Amino acid sequence: MNNGFGFVNLDMRKKIVAGNWKMNLNFQEAEEIFESIIDLYGDEDSENPIMIICPPYPFLEVGTDLTDELKICIGAQDVSSHSGGAYTGEVSAAMLDSMDVEYCIVGHSERRKHFNESSALIKEKVEQLLENDVCPIFCCGEQLEERQHGKEFEVVKSQISESLFHLSKDEIENLVIAYEPVWAIGTGLTATPDQAEEMHAFIRKLLKEKYDEKVAENMSILYGGSCNVKNAREIFSKPNVDGGLIGGASLSPDDFYHIYKSF
Ligand code: PGA
């Protein structure tokens, strides 16, 4: 595609469907869900779209073991901002990397809200992940009142610039962004495909202004927030939407697989 800014290889932009299991399931249930998804996935050999499953920490290893021979990737839901040492209860990016965990959600609105995570802390977590070759899935998104006051673009711009814009071009290329309007998470309220498209296009514009056209065009930007079997196809059909970060619906193997097949 030549859009006046030079040649852009859109093949580089990956389609992704990631499941965020949050703090759900026990070990046996997690194993069953992994097995059911793997059965549905079969011997799929394509890396586009990429399927990522993000279980709670204690179930990561069963995930990496069961998906070892498959193209399915495993991600964590959070990481420490520290590299190691006396931080009881924390899990480092190096630990994730040593377990073949390829992705990690960071900056999820539930962590920003319940654990007071600031943009500065999220920035440190992003750095830890990149230093250890784990791809951050960086979440951003506005609260309902912020949208009602017309502040959604301002909020997303500051979240992205405060936690990501210190990165070099080479670094930011190893990252995935998920736009998750907080009012749509777990509420059954989904952003309309046009609202998602508008924000994704805005994020791409920010990346182009800060970096260049190539970084902007190659960035995978996922939508998250009550994405389900009924709305995934329409949302994913938007040109700036490269897939989804799926919470509730990822706990049903049938639904998750169906969403994965919604491109
Ligand atoms: P939801 O969650 O699909 O249940 O709304 C999405 C998320 O929090 O990543």
PDB file of C-alpha atoms and ligand atoms in Angstrom:
ATOM      1  CA  MET A   1       0.000   0.000   0.000  1.00  0.00           C
ATOM      2  CA  ASN A   2       1.353   3.416  -0.874  1.00  0.00           C
ATOM      3  CA  ASN A   3      -0.572   6.073   0.966  1.00  0.00           C
ATOM      4  CA  GLY A   4       1.616   9.048   0.259  1.00  0.00           C
ATOM      5  CA  PHE A   5       3.981   8.286   3.129  1.00  0.00           C
ATOM      6  CA  GLY A   6       5.945   5.603   1.345  1.00  0.00           C
ATOM      7  CA  PHE A   7       5.573   1.861   1.155  1.00  0.00           C
ATOM      8  CA  VAL A   8       3.952   0.193   4.113  1.00  0.00           C
ATOM      9  CA  ASN A   9       3.947  -3.555   4.545  1.00  0.00           C
ATOM     10  CA  LEU A  10       0.604  -4.283   6.138  1.00  0.00           C
ATOM     11  CA  ASP A  11       1.409  -7.996   6.222  1.00  0.00           C
ATOM     12  CA  MET A  12       3.439  -7.228   9.316  1.00  0.00           C
ATOM     13  CA  ARG A  13       0.372  -6.272  11.327  1.00  0.00           C
ATOM     14  CA  LYS A  14      -0.746  -9.354  13.190  1.00  0.00           C
ATOM     15  CA  LYS A  15      -4.342 -10.271  13.937  1.00  0.00           C
ATOM     16  CA  ILE A  16      -4.688 -11.487  17.516  1.00  0.00           C
ATOM     17  CA  VAL A  17      -7.388 -12.924  19.742  1.00  0.00           C
ATOM     18  CA  ALA A  18      -6.304 -13.061  23.390  1.00  0.00           C
ATOM     19  CA  GLY A  19      -8.278 -14.564  26.265  1.00  0.00           C
ATOM     20  CA  ASN A  20      -7.965 -12.999  29.714  1.00  0.00           C
ATOM     21  CA  TRP A  21      -9.200 -15.536  32.264  1.00  0.00           C
ATOM     22  CA  LYS A  22      -8.750 -13.036  35.136  1.00  0.00           C
ATOM     23  CA  MET A  23      -8.958 -14.592  38.651  1.00  0.00           C
ATOM     24  CA  ASN A  24     -11.269 -17.449  37.683  1.00  0.00           C
ATOM     25  CA  LEU A  25     -11.165 -21.281  37.683  1.00  0.00           C
ATOM     26  CA  ASN A  26      -9.385 -23.898  39.756  1.00  0.00           C
ATOM     27  CA  PHE A  27      -6.545 -26.043  38.438  1.00  0.00           C
ATOM     28  CA  GLN A  28      -8.770 -28.875  37.144  1.00  0.00           C
ATOM     29  CA  GLU A  29     -11.158 -26.457  35.423  1.00  0.00           C
ATOM     30  CA  ALA A  30      -8.261 -24.600  33.835  1.00  0.00           C
ATOM     31  CA  GLU A  31      -6.835 -27.858  32.498  1.00  0.00           C
ATOM     32  CA  GLU A  32     -10.247 -28.815  31.055  1.00  0.00           C
ATOM     33  CA  ILE A  33     -10.629 -25.456  29.309  1.00  0.00           C
ATOM     34  CA  PHE A  34      -7.123 -25.682  27.851  1.00  0.00           C
ATOM     35  CA  GLU A  35      -7.898 -29.180  26.562  1.00  0.00           C
ATOM     36  CA  SER A  36     -11.227 -28.142  25.026  1.00  0.00           C
ATOM     37  CA  ILE A  37      -9.690 -25.138  23.268  1.00  0.00           C
ATOM     38  CA  ILE A  38      -6.849 -27.308  21.979  1.00  0.00           C
ATOM     39  CA  ASP A  39      -9.385 -29.854  20.619  1.00  0.00           C
ATOM     40  CA  LEU A  40     -11.242 -27.108  18.771  1.00  0.00           C
ATOM     41  CA  TYR A  41      -8.002 -25.538  17.540  1.00  0.00           C
ATOM     42  CA  GLY A  42      -6.942 -28.914  16.112  1.00  0.00           C
ATOM     43  CA  ASP A  43      -3.834 -28.824  13.955  1.00  0.00           C
ATOM     44  CA  GLU A  44      -4.310 -25.236  12.862  1.00  0.00           C
ATOM     45  CA  ASP A  45      -0.990 -24.168  11.438  1.00  0.00           C
ATOM     46  CA  SER A  46      -1.494 -20.484  10.852  1.00  0.00           C
ATOM     47  CA  GLU A  47       0.071 -17.757  12.956  1.00  0.00           C
ATOM     48  CA  ASN A  48      -2.435 -15.212  11.713  1.00  0.00           C
ATOM     49  CA  PRO A  49      -4.612 -14.732  13.666  1.00  0.00           C
ATOM     50  CA  ILE A  50      -2.556 -15.554  16.729  1.00  0.00           C
ATOM     51  CA  MET A  51      -4.409 -17.149  19.635  1.00  0.00           C
ATOM     52  CA  ILE A  52      -3.150 -16.129  23.082  1.00  0.00           C
ATOM     53  CA  ILE A  53      -4.468 -17.497  26.380  1.00  0.00           C
ATOM     54  CA  CYS A  54      -3.719 -15.574  29.593  1.00  0.00           C
ATOM     55  CA  PRO A  55      -4.531 -17.771  32.620  1.00  0.00           C
ATOM     56  CA  PRO A  56      -3.703 -16.898  36.246  1.00  0.00           C
ATOM     57  CA  TYR A  57      -0.017 -17.445  37.176  1.00  0.00           C
ATOM     58  CA  PRO A  58      -0.423 -20.926  38.759  1.00  0.00           C
ATOM     59  CA  PHE A  59      -1.898 -22.306  35.513  1.00  0.00           C
ATOM     60  CA  LEU A  60       0.740 -20.881  33.158  1.00  0.00           C
ATOM     61  CA  GLU A  61       2.862 -24.013  33.155  1.00  0.00           C
ATOM     62  CA  VAL A  62       0.031 -26.378  32.319  1.00  0.00           C
ATOM     63  CA  GLY A  63      -0.771 -23.976  29.468  1.00  0.00           C
ATOM     64  CA  THR A  64       2.742 -23.862  28.068  1.00  0.00           C
ATOM     65  CA  ASP A  65       3.047 -27.674  28.400  1.00  0.00           C
ATOM     66  CA  LEU A  66      -0.257 -28.439  26.682  1.00  0.00           C
ATOM     67  CA  THR A  67       0.303 -25.961  23.857  1.00  0.00           C
ATOM     68  CA  ASP A  68       3.986 -26.778  23.394  1.00  0.00           C
ATOM     69  CA  GLU A  69       3.605 -28.250  19.897  1.00  0.00           C
ATOM     70  CA  LEU A  70       0.913 -25.774  18.827  1.00  0.00           C
ATOM     71  CA  LYS A  71       0.830 -22.223  17.571  1.00  0.00           C
ATOM     72  CA  ILE A  72      -1.280 -21.169  20.586  1.00  0.00           C
ATOM     73  CA  CYS A  73       0.650 -18.695  22.772  1.00  0.00           C
ATOM     74  CA  ILE A  74       0.475 -18.281  26.533  1.00  0.00           C
ATOM     75  CA  GLY A  75       0.416 -14.922  28.264  1.00  0.00           C
ATOM     76  CA  ALA A  76       0.421 -13.731  31.875  1.00  0.00           C
ATOM     77  CA  GLN A  77      -2.002 -11.170  33.284  1.00  0.00           C
ATOM     78  CA  ASP A  78       0.527  -9.024  35.130  1.00  0.00           C
ATOM     79  CA  VAL A  79       4.221  -8.754  36.005  1.00  0.00           C
ATOM     80  CA  SER A  80       6.379  -7.140  38.648  1.00  0.00           C
ATOM     81  CA  SER A  81       8.016  -3.785  37.973  1.00  0.00           C
ATOM     82  CA  HIS A  82      11.132  -5.183  39.709  1.00  0.00           C
ATOM     83  CA  SER A  83      13.668  -7.462  38.097  1.00  0.00           C
ATOM     84  CA  GLY A  84      14.045  -9.803  41.105  1.00  0.00           C
ATOM     85  CA  GLY A  85      14.897 -10.108  44.781  1.00  0.00           C
ATOM     86  CA  ALA A  86      13.061  -9.529  48.039  1.00  0.00           C
ATOM     87  CA  TYR A  87       9.590  -8.691  46.734  1.00  0.00           C
ATOM     88  CA  THR A  88       7.360 -11.326  48.327  1.00  0.00           C
ATOM     89  CA  GLY A  89       4.516 -12.409  46.099  1.00  0.00           C
ATOM     90  CA  GLU A  90       5.824 -10.792  42.922  1.00  0.00           C
ATOM     91  CA  VAL A  91       6.543 -12.536  39.617  1.00  0.00           C
ATOM     92  CA  SER A  92       9.311 -11.185  37.398  1.00  0.00           C
ATOM     93  CA  ALA A  93       9.421 -10.850  33.635  1.00  0.00           C
ATOM     94  CA  ALA A  94      12.523 -13.071  33.607  1.00  0.00           C
ATOM     95  CA  MET A  95      10.511 -15.824  35.342  1.00  0.00           C
ATOM     96  CA  LEU A  96       7.800 -15.546  32.698  1.00  0.00           C
ATOM     97  CA  ASP A  97      10.344 -15.701  29.903  1.00  0.00           C
ATOM     98  CA  SER A  98      12.007 -18.760  31.453  1.00  0.00           C
ATOM     99  CA  MET A  99       8.619 -20.540  31.313  1.00  0.00           C
ATOM    100  CA  ASP A 100       8.066 -19.742  27.600  1.00  0.00           C
ATOM    101  CA  VAL A 101       5.390 -17.205  28.394  1.00  0.00           C
ATOM    102  CA  GLU A 102       5.421 -14.998  25.311  1.00  0.00           C
ATOM    103  CA  TYR A 103       2.930 -12.248  26.188  1.00  0.00           C
ATOM    104  CA  CYS A 104       1.824 -10.348  29.280  1.00  0.00           C
ATOM    105  CA  ILE A 105      -1.139  -8.034  29.844  1.00  0.00           C
ATOM    106  CA  VAL A 106      -0.046  -4.804  31.505  1.00  0.00           C
ATOM    107  CA  GLY A 107      -1.980  -1.734  32.605  1.00  0.00           C
ATOM    108  CA  HIS A 108      -5.347  -3.480  32.672  1.00  0.00           C
ATOM    109  CA  SER A 109      -8.019  -1.140  34.064  1.00  0.00           C
ATOM    110  CA  GLU A 110      -8.734  -3.584  36.911  1.00  0.00           C
ATOM    111  CA  ARG A 111      -5.115  -3.216  38.056  1.00  0.00           C
ATOM    112  CA  ARG A 112      -5.203   0.546  37.600  1.00  0.00           C
ATOM    113  CA  LYS A 113      -8.384   0.684  39.701  1.00  0.00           C
ATOM    114  CA  HIS A 114      -8.029  -1.992  42.401  1.00  0.00           C
ATOM    115  CA  PHE A 115      -4.246  -1.851  42.823  1.00  0.00           C
ATOM    116  CA  ASN A 116      -3.730   1.866  42.158  1.00  0.00           C
ATOM    117  CA  GLU A 117      -1.347   1.223  39.290  1.00  0.00           C
ATOM    118  CA  SER A 118      -0.037   4.492  37.911  1.00  0.00           C
ATOM    119  CA  SER A 119       1.249   5.236  34.436  1.00  0.00           C
ATOM    120  CA  ALA A 120       4.759   5.445  35.948  1.00  0.00           C
ATOM    121  CA  LEU A 121       4.503   1.927  37.413  1.00  0.00           C
ATOM    122  CA  ILE A 122       3.060   0.541  34.178  1.00  0.00           C
ATOM    123  CA  LYS A 123       5.964   2.124  32.304  1.00  0.00           C
ATOM    124  CA  GLU A 124       8.399   0.168  34.508  1.00  0.00           C
ATOM    125  CA  LYS A 125       6.483  -3.057  33.928  1.00  0.00           C
ATOM    126  CA  VAL A 126       6.581  -2.498  30.163  1.00  0.00           C
ATOM    127  CA  GLU A 127      10.353  -2.015  30.391  1.00  0.00           C
ATOM    128  CA  GLN A 128      10.793  -5.218  32.402  1.00  0.00           C
ATOM    129  CA  LEU A 129       8.821  -7.185  29.826  1.00  0.00           C
ATOM    130  CA  LEU A 130      10.668  -5.791  26.826  1.00  0.00           C
ATOM    131  CA  GLU A 131      14.055  -6.405  28.476  1.00  0.00           C
ATOM    132  CA  ASN A 132      13.054 -10.044  28.935  1.00  0.00           C
ATOM    133  CA  ASP A 133      11.562 -10.637  25.486  1.00  0.00           C
ATOM    134  CA  VAL A 134       7.992 -10.916  26.701  1.00  0.00           C
ATOM    135  CA  CYS A 135       5.568  -8.980  24.513  1.00  0.00           C
ATOM    136  CA  PRO A 136       3.473  -6.500  26.538  1.00  0.00           C
ATOM    137  CA  ILE A 137      -0.244  -6.266  25.754  1.00  0.00           C
ATOM    138  CA  PHE A 138      -0.635  -2.679  26.910  1.00  0.00           C
ATOM    139  CA  CYS A 139      -4.202  -1.783  27.943  1.00  0.00           C
ATOM    140  CA  CYS A 140      -5.650   1.701  27.822  1.00  0.00           C
ATOM    141  CA  GLY A 141      -9.163   3.104  27.917  1.00  0.00           C
ATOM    142  CA  GLU A 142     -11.390   5.750  29.409  1.00  0.00           C
ATOM    143  CA  GLN A 143     -13.981   5.610  32.211  1.00  0.00           C
ATOM    144  CA  LEU A 144     -17.642   6.267  31.475  1.00  0.00           C
ATOM    145  CA  GLU A 145     -17.624   9.799  32.985  1.00  0.00           C
ATOM    146  CA  GLU A 146     -14.563  10.670  30.937  1.00  0.00           C
ATOM    147  CA  ARG A 147     -16.383   9.701  27.734  1.00  0.00           C
ATOM    148  CA  GLN A 148     -19.479  11.550  28.875  1.00  0.00           C
ATOM    149  CA  HIS A 149     -17.323  14.656  29.226  1.00  0.00           C
ATOM    150  CA  GLY A 150     -15.730  14.151  25.818  1.00  0.00           C
ATOM    151  CA  LYS A 151     -12.335  13.349  27.362  1.00  0.00           C
ATOM    152  CA  GLU A 152     -11.784   9.845  25.936  1.00  0.00           C
ATOM    153  CA  PHE A 153      -9.088  10.851  23.440  1.00  0.00           C
ATOM    154  CA  GLU A 154      -7.220  12.970  25.996  1.00  0.00           C
ATOM    155  CA  VAL A 155      -7.241  10.104  28.538  1.00  0.00           C
ATOM    156  CA  VAL A 156      -6.025   7.468  26.092  1.00  0.00           C
ATOM    157  CA  LYS A 157      -3.369   9.848  24.771  1.00  0.00           C
ATOM    158  CA  SER A 158      -1.952  10.449  28.256  1.00  0.00           C
ATOM    159  CA  GLN A 159      -2.030   6.757  29.182  1.00  0.00           C
ATOM    160  CA  ILE A 160      -0.101   5.885  26.030  1.00  0.00           C
ATOM    161  CA  SER A 161       2.337   8.789  26.130  1.00  0.00           C
ATOM    162  CA  GLU A 162       3.097   8.439  29.862  1.00  0.00           C
ATOM    163  CA  SER A 163       3.814   4.695  29.762  1.00  0.00           C
ATOM    164  CA  LEU A 164       5.074   4.089  26.227  1.00  0.00           C
ATOM    165  CA  PHE A 165       6.461   7.161  24.528  1.00  0.00           C
ATOM    166  CA  HIS A 166       9.875   6.902  26.178  1.00  0.00           C
ATOM    167  CA  LEU A 167      10.428   3.732  24.130  1.00  0.00           C
ATOM    168  CA  SER A 168      12.555   3.715  21.009  1.00  0.00           C
ATOM    169  CA  LYS A 169      11.088   2.793  17.643  1.00  0.00           C
ATOM    170  CA  ASP A 170      12.673  -0.663  17.853  1.00  0.00           C
ATOM    171  CA  GLU A 171      11.228  -1.226  21.313  1.00  0.00           C
ATOM    172  CA  ILE A 172       7.672  -0.122  20.634  1.00  0.00           C
ATOM    173  CA  GLU A 173       7.508  -2.460  17.662  1.00  0.00           C
ATOM    174  CA  ASN A 174       7.547  -5.371  20.123  1.00  0.00           C
ATOM    175  CA  LEU A 175       4.321  -4.413  21.809  1.00  0.00           C
ATOM    176  CA  VAL A 176       0.572  -4.867  21.315  1.00  0.00           C
ATOM    177  CA  ILE A 177      -1.988  -2.242  22.361  1.00  0.00           C
ATOM    178  CA  ALA A 178      -5.484  -3.102  23.629  1.00  0.00           C
ATOM    179  CA  TYR A 179      -8.108  -0.386  23.735  1.00  0.00           C
ATOM    180  CA  GLU A 180     -10.555  -1.301  26.493  1.00  0.00           C
ATOM    181  CA  PRO A 181     -13.126   1.352  27.398  1.00  0.00           C
ATOM    182  CA  VAL A 182     -13.616   0.761  31.128  1.00  0.00           C
ATOM    183  CA  TRP A 183     -17.403   1.164  30.849  1.00  0.00           C
ATOM    184  CA  ALA A 184     -17.510  -1.822  28.478  1.00  0.00           C
ATOM    185  CA  ILE A 185     -15.485  -4.285  30.568  1.00  0.00           C
ATOM    186  CA  GLY A 186     -17.608  -7.049  32.055  1.00  0.00           C
ATOM    187  CA  THR A 187     -20.719  -4.903  31.772  1.00  0.00           C
ATOM    188  CA  GLY A 188     -22.323  -6.293  28.622  1.00  0.00           C
ATOM    189  CA  LEU A 189     -22.066  -2.777  27.148  1.00  0.00           C
ATOM    190  CA  THR A 190     -19.872  -2.939  24.074  1.00  0.00           C
ATOM    191  CA  ALA A 191     -18.379   0.011  22.256  1.00  0.00           C
ATOM    192  CA  THR A 192     -20.008   0.201  18.836  1.00  0.00           C
ATOM    193  CA  PRO A 193     -17.747  -0.938  15.995  1.00  0.00           C
ATOM    194  CA  ASP A 194     -17.541   2.737  14.953  1.00  0.00           C
ATOM    195  CA  GLN A 195     -16.502   3.884  18.451  1.00  0.00           C
ATOM    196  CA  ALA A 196     -13.791   1.211  18.508  1.00  0.00           C
ATOM    197  CA  GLU A 197     -12.638   2.118  15.008  1.00  0.00           C
ATOM    198  CA  GLU A 198     -12.503   5.822  15.864  1.00  0.00           C
ATOM    199  CA  MET A 199     -10.282   5.259  18.906  1.00  0.00           C
ATOM    200  CA  HIS A 200      -8.057   2.727  17.145  1.00  0.00           C
ATOM    201  CA  ALA A 201      -7.519   5.168  14.271  1.00  0.00           C
ATOM    202  CA  PHE A 202      -6.694   7.864  16.838  1.00  0.00           C
ATOM    203  CA  ILE A 203      -4.114   5.587  18.538  1.00  0.00           C
ATOM    204  CA  ARG A 204      -2.541   4.828  15.165  1.00  0.00           C
ATOM    205  CA  LYS A 205      -2.358   8.559  14.454  1.00  0.00           C
ATOM    206  CA  LEU A 206      -0.585   9.147  17.795  1.00  0.00           C
ATOM    207  CA  LEU A 207       1.953   6.460  16.903  1.00  0.00           C
ATOM    208  CA  LYS A 208       2.521   7.995  13.500  1.00  0.00           C
ATOM    209  CA  GLU A 209       3.094  11.447  14.998  1.00  0.00           C
ATOM    210  CA  LYS A 210       5.476  10.166  17.681  1.00  0.00           C
ATOM    211  CA  TYR A 211       7.284   7.522  15.614  1.00  0.00           C
ATOM    212  CA  ASP A 212       6.470   7.024  11.949  1.00  0.00           C
ATOM    213  CA  GLU A 213       4.009   5.538   9.490  1.00  0.00           C
ATOM    214  CA  LYS A 214       5.611   2.091   9.671  1.00  0.00           C
ATOM    215  CA  VAL A 215       5.310   1.829  13.473  1.00  0.00           C
ATOM    216  CA  ALA A 216       1.709   3.038  13.280  1.00  0.00           C
ATOM    217  CA  GLU A 217       0.691   0.682  10.499  1.00  0.00           C
ATOM    218  CA  ASN A 218       2.398  -2.354  11.973  1.00  0.00           C
ATOM    219  CA  MET A 219       0.990  -1.996  15.497  1.00  0.00           C
ATOM    220  CA  SER A 220      -1.674  -4.579  16.387  1.00  0.00           C
ATOM    221  CA  ILE A 221      -4.446  -2.765  18.236  1.00  0.00           C
ATOM    222  CA  LEU A 222      -7.002  -5.019  19.937  1.00  0.00           C
ATOM    223  CA  TYR A 223     -10.451  -4.100  21.181  1.00  0.00           C
ATOM    224  CA  GLY A 224     -11.606  -5.318  24.601  1.00  0.00           C
ATOM    225  CA  GLY A 225     -14.840  -4.892  26.540  1.00  0.00           C
ATOM    226  CA  SER A 226     -17.788  -7.313  26.342  1.00  0.00           C
ATOM    227  CA  CYS A 227     -16.584  -8.680  23.023  1.00  0.00           C
ATOM    228  CA  ASN A 228     -18.557 -11.871  22.341  1.00  0.00           C
ATOM    229  CA  VAL A 229     -19.671 -14.317  19.652  1.00  0.00           C
ATOM    230  CA  LYS A 230     -22.428 -11.965  18.528  1.00  0.00           C
ATOM    231  CA  ASN A 231     -20.405  -8.780  18.050  1.00  0.00           C
ATOM    232  CA  ALA A 232     -16.844  -9.964  17.327  1.00  0.00           C
ATOM    233  CA  ARG A 233     -17.192 -10.279  13.546  1.00  0.00           C
ATOM    234  CA  GLU A 234     -18.493  -6.766  13.083  1.00  0.00           C
ATOM    235  CA  ILE A 235     -15.926  -5.199  15.421  1.00  0.00           C
ATOM    236  CA  PHE A 236     -13.033  -7.146  13.834  1.00  0.00           C
ATOM    237  CA  SER A 237     -14.167  -6.081  10.361  1.00  0.00           C
ATOM    238  CA  LYS A 238     -13.131  -2.488  11.064  1.00  0.00           C
ATOM    239  CA  PRO A 239      -9.865  -1.600   9.321  1.00  0.00           C
ATOM    240  CA  ASN A 240      -8.051  -0.394  12.443  1.00  0.00           C
ATOM    241  CA  VAL A 241      -9.217  -3.224  14.719  1.00  0.00           C
ATOM    242  CA  ASP A 242      -6.760  -6.122  14.687  1.00  0.00           C
ATOM    243  CA  GLY A 243      -8.544  -8.470  17.052  1.00  0.00           C
ATOM    244  CA  GLY A 244      -9.738  -8.631  20.623  1.00  0.00           C
ATOM    245  CA  LEU A 245      -8.844  -9.042  24.274  1.00  0.00           C
ATOM    246  CA  ILE A 246     -11.631 -11.255  25.550  1.00  0.00           C
ATOM    247  CA  GLY A 247     -12.546 -11.587  29.218  1.00  0.00           C
ATOM    248  CA  GLY A 248     -15.797 -13.336  30.166  1.00  0.00           C
ATOM    249  CA  ALA A 249     -16.309 -15.059  26.803  1.00  0.00           C
ATOM    250  CA  SER A 250     -12.819 -16.607  26.915  1.00  0.00           C
ATOM    251  CA  LEU A 251     -13.947 -18.884  29.756  1.00  0.00           C
ATOM    252  CA  SER A 252     -16.174 -20.750  27.291  1.00  0.00           C
ATOM    253  CA  PRO A 253     -13.979 -22.727  24.858  1.00  0.00           C
ATOM    254  CA  ASP A 254     -16.720 -22.748  22.189  1.00  0.00           C
ATOM    255  CA  ASP A 255     -17.283 -19.018  22.418  1.00  0.00           C
ATOM    256  CA  PHE A 256     -13.591 -18.215  22.499  1.00  0.00           C
ATOM    257  CA  TYR A 257     -12.859 -20.385  19.478  1.00  0.00           C
ATOM    258  CA  HIS A 258     -15.798 -18.880  17.624  1.00  0.00           C
ATOM    259  CA  ILE A 259     -14.476 -15.363  18.368  1.00  0.00           C
ATOM    260  CA  TYR A 260     -11.015 -16.464  17.203  1.00  0.00           C
ATOM    261  CA  LYS A 261     -12.592 -17.521  13.902  1.00  0.00           C
ATOM    262  CA  SER A 262     -14.455 -14.205  13.514  1.00  0.00           C
ATOM    263  CA  PHE A 263     -12.124 -12.478  11.059  1.00  0.00           C
TER     264      PHE A 263
HETATM  265  P1  PGA B   1     -14.776  -8.655  29.212  1.00  0.00           P
HETATM  266  O1  PGA B   1     -13.306  -8.288  29.710  1.00  0.00           O
HETATM  267  O2  PGA B   1     -14.630  -9.268  27.838  1.00  0.00           O
HETATM  268  O3  PGA B   1     -15.321  -9.607  30.221  1.00  0.00           O
HETATM  269  O4  PGA B   1     -15.548  -7.378  29.149  1.00  0.00           O
HETATM  270  C1  PGA B   1     -12.317  -7.811  28.842  1.00  0.00           C
HETATM  271  C2  PGA B   1     -11.046  -7.563  29.613  1.00  0.00           C
HETATM  272  O5  PGA B   1     -11.116  -7.118  30.764  1.00  0.00           O
HETATM  273  O6  PGA B   1      -9.937  -7.782  29.099  1.00  0.00           O
END
